PDB file of C-alpha atoms in Angstrom:
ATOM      1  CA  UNK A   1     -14.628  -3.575  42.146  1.00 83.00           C
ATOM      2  CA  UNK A   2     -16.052  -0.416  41.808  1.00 91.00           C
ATOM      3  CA  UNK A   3     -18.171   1.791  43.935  1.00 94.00           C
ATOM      4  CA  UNK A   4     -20.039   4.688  43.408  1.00 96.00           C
ATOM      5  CA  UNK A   5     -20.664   7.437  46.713  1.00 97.00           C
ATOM      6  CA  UNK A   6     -22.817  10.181  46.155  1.00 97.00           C
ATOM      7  CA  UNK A   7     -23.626  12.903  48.551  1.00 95.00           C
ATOM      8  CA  UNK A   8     -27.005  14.166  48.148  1.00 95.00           C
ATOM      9  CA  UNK A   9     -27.733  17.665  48.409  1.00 91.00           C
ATOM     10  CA  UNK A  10     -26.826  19.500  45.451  1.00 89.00           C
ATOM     11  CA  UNK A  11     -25.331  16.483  43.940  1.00 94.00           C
ATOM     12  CA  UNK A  12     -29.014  14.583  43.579  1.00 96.00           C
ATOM     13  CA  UNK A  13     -31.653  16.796  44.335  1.00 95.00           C
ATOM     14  CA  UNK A  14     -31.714  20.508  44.155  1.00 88.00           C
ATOM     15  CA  UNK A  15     -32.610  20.503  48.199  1.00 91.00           C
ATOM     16  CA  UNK A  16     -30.440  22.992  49.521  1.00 89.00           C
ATOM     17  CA  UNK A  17     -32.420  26.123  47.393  1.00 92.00           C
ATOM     18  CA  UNK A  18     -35.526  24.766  48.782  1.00 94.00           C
ATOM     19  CA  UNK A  19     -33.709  24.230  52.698  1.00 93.00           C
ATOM     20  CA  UNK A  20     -32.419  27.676  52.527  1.00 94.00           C
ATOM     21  CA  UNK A  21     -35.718  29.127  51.337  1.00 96.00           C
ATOM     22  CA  UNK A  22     -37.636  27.863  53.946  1.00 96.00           C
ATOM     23  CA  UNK A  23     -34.964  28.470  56.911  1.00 94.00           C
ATOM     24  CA  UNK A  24     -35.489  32.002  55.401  1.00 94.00           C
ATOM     25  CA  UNK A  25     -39.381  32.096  55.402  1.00 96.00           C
ATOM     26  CA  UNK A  26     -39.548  31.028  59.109  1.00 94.00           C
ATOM     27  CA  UNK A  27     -36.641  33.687  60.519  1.00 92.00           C
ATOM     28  CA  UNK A  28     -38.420  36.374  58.519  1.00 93.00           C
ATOM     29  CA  UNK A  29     -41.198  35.564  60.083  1.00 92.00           C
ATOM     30  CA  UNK A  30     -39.485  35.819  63.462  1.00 90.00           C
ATOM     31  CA  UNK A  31     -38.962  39.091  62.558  1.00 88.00           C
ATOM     32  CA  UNK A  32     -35.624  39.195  61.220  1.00 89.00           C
ATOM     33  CA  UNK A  33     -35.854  39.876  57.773  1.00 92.00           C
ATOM     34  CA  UNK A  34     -33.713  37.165  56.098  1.00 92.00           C
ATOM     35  CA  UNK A  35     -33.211  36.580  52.679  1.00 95.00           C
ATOM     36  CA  UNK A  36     -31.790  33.400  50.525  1.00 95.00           C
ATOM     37  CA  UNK A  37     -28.482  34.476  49.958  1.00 96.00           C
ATOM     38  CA  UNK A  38     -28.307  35.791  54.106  1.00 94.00           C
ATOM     39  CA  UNK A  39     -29.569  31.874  54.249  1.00 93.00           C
ATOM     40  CA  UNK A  40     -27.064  30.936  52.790  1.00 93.00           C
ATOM     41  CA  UNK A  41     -24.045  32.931  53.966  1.00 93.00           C
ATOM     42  CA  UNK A  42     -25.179  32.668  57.210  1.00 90.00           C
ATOM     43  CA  UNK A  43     -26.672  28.961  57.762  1.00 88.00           C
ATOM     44  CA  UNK A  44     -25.144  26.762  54.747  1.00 85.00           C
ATOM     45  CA  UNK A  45     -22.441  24.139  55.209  1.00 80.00           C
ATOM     46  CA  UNK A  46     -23.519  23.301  58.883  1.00 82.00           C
ATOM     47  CA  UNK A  47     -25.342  20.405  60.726  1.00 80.00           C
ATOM     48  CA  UNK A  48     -28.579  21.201  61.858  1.00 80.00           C
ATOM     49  CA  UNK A  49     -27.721  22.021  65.309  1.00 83.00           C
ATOM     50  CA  UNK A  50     -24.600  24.376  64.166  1.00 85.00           C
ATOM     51  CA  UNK A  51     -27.534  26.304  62.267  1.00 85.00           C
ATOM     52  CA  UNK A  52     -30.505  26.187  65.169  1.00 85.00           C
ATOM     53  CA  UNK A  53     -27.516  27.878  67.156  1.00 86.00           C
ATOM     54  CA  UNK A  54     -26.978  30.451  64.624  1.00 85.00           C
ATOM     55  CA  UNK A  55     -30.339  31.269  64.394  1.00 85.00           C
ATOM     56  CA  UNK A  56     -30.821  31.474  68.049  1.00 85.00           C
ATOM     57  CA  UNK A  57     -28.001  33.934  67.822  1.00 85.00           C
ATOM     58  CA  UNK A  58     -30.030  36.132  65.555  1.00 82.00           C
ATOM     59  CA  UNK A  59     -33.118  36.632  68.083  1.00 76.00           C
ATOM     60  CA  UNK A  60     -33.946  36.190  71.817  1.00 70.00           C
ATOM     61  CA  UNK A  61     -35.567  33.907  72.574  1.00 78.00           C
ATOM     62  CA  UNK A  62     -35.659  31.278  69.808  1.00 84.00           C
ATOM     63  CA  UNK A  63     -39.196  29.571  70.189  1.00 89.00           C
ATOM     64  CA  UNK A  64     -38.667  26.248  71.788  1.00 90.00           C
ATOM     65  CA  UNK A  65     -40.535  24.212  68.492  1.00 93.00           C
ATOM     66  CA  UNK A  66     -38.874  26.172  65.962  1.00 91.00           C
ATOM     67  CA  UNK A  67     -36.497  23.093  65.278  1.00 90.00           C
ATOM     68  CA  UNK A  68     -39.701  20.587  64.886  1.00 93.00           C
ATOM     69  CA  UNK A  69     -41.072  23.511  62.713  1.00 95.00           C
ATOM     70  CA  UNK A  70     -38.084  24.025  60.558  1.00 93.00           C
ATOM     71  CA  UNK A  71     -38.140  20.378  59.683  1.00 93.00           C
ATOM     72  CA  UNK A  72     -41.738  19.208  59.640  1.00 95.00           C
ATOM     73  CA  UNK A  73     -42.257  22.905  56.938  1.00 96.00           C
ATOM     74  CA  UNK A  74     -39.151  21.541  55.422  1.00 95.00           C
ATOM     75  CA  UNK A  75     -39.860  18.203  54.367  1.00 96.00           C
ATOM     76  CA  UNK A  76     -43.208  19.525  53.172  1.00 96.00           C
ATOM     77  CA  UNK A  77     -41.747  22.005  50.819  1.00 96.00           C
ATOM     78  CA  UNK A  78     -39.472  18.635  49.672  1.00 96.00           C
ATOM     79  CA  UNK A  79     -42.581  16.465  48.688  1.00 96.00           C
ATOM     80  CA  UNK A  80     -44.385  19.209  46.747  1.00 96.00           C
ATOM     81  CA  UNK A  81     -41.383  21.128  45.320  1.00 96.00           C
ATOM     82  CA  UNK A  82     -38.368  18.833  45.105  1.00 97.00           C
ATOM     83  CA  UNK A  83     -36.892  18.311  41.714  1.00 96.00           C
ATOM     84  CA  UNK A  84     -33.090  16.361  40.765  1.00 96.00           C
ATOM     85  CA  UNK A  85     -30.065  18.363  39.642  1.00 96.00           C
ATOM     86  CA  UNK A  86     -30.221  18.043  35.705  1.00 96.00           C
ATOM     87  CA  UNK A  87     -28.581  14.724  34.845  1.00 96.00           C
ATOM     88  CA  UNK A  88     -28.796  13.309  38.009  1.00 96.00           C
ATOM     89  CA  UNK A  89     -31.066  10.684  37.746  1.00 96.00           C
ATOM     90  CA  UNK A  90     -29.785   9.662  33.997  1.00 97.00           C
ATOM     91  CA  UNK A  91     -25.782   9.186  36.097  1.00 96.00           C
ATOM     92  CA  UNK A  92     -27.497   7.242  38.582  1.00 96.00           C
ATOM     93  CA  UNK A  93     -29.204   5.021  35.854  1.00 95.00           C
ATOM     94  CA  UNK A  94     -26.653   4.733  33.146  1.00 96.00           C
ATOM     95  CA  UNK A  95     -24.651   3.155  36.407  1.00 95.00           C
ATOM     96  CA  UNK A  96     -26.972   1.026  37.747  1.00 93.00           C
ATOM     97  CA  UNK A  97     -24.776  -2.274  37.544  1.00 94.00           C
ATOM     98  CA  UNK A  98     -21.888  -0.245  40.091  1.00 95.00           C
ATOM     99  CA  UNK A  99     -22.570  -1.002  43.763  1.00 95.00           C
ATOM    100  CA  UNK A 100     -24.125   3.162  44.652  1.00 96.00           C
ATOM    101  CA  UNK A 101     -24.950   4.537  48.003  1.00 97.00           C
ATOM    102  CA  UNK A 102     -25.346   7.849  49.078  1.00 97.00           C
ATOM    103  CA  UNK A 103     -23.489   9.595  52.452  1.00 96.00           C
ATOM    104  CA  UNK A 104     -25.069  13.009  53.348  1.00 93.00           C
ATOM    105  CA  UNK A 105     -24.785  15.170  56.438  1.00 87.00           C
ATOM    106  CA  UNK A 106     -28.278  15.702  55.882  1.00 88.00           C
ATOM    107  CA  UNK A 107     -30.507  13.306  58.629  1.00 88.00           C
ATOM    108  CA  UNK A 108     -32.261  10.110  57.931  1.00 93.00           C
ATOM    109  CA  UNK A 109     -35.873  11.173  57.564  1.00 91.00           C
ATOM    110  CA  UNK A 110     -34.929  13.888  54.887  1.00 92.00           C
ATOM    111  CA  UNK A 111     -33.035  11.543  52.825  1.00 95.00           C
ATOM    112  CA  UNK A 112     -35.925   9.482  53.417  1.00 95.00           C
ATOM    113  CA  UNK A 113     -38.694  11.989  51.924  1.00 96.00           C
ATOM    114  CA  UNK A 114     -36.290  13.204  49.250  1.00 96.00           C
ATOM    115  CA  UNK A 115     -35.789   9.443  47.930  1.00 97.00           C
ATOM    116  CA  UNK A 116     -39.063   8.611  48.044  1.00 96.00           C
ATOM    117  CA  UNK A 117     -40.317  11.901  46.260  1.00 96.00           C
ATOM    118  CA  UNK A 118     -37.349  11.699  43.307  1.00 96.00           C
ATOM    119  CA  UNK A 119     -38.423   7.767  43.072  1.00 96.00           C
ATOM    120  CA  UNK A 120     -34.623   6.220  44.050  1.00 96.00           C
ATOM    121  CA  UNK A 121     -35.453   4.703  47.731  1.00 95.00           C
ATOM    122  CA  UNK A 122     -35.040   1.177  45.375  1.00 93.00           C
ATOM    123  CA  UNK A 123     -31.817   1.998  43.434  1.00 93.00           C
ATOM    124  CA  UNK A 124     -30.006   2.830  46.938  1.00 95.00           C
ATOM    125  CA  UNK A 125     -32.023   0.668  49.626  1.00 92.00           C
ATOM    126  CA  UNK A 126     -30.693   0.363  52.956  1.00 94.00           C
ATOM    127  CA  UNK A 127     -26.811   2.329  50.953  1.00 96.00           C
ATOM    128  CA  UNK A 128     -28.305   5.785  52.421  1.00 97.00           C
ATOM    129  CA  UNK A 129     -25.556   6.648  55.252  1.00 96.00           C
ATOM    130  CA  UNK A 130     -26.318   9.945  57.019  1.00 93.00           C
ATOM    131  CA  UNK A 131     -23.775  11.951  59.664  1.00 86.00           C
ATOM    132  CA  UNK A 132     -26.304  11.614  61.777  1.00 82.00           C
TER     133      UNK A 132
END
């Protein structure tokens, strides 16, 4: 039998542009002037605590809630700006009879908010396996 894995980011939903952006909002407004290419150079391609270490490395002190930030302005910017990568959702549908689940690094409550907001938390139900 068959069986389709997806990862998520960049694969479903355009969520790493909109990650990046944001990670670059908040350490510009740390006062290190960061743009979304330094985002991404510096920050993409790691778990969350590889890149709250990396930022911490970029200023003294890091602001103790700047993780609970990062994610809470994060998952915001998901629900009003989120969109799937073109042809996506069509894949996912035109396979809908294969067994599909999705394993992401990223963590459970931004798959979560991403499902919900792209309307797939039924086609992949409890087959959403984070790293985390």
């Amino acid at each position: 039998q068959n069986l389709l894995i997806f990862d998520f980011d960049g694969v479903i939903a355009d969520s790493k542009v909109l990650a990046n952006t944001v990670l670059a909002e908040m350490v510009s407004e740390l006062g290190v002037p960061t743009t979304l290419e330094d985002s991404y150079a510096r920050y993409m391609g790691k778990r969350f605590d590889e890149v709250m270490a990396a930022v911490a490395e970029t200023m003294a002190p890091l602001p103790e809630d700047f993780p609970e930030r990062f994610q809470g302005r994060g998952l915001e910017r998901f629900r009003g700006d989120l969109e799937p990568v073109p042809g996506a959702l069509e894949f996912i549908n035109d396979f809908a009879a294969t067994p599909q689940c999705i394993a992401s690094a990223s963590s459970p409550a931004r798959l979560q908010v991403c499902l919900e907001v792209l309307d797939l938390t039924a086609s992949f139900g409890a087959n959403v396996y984070s790293a985390a």
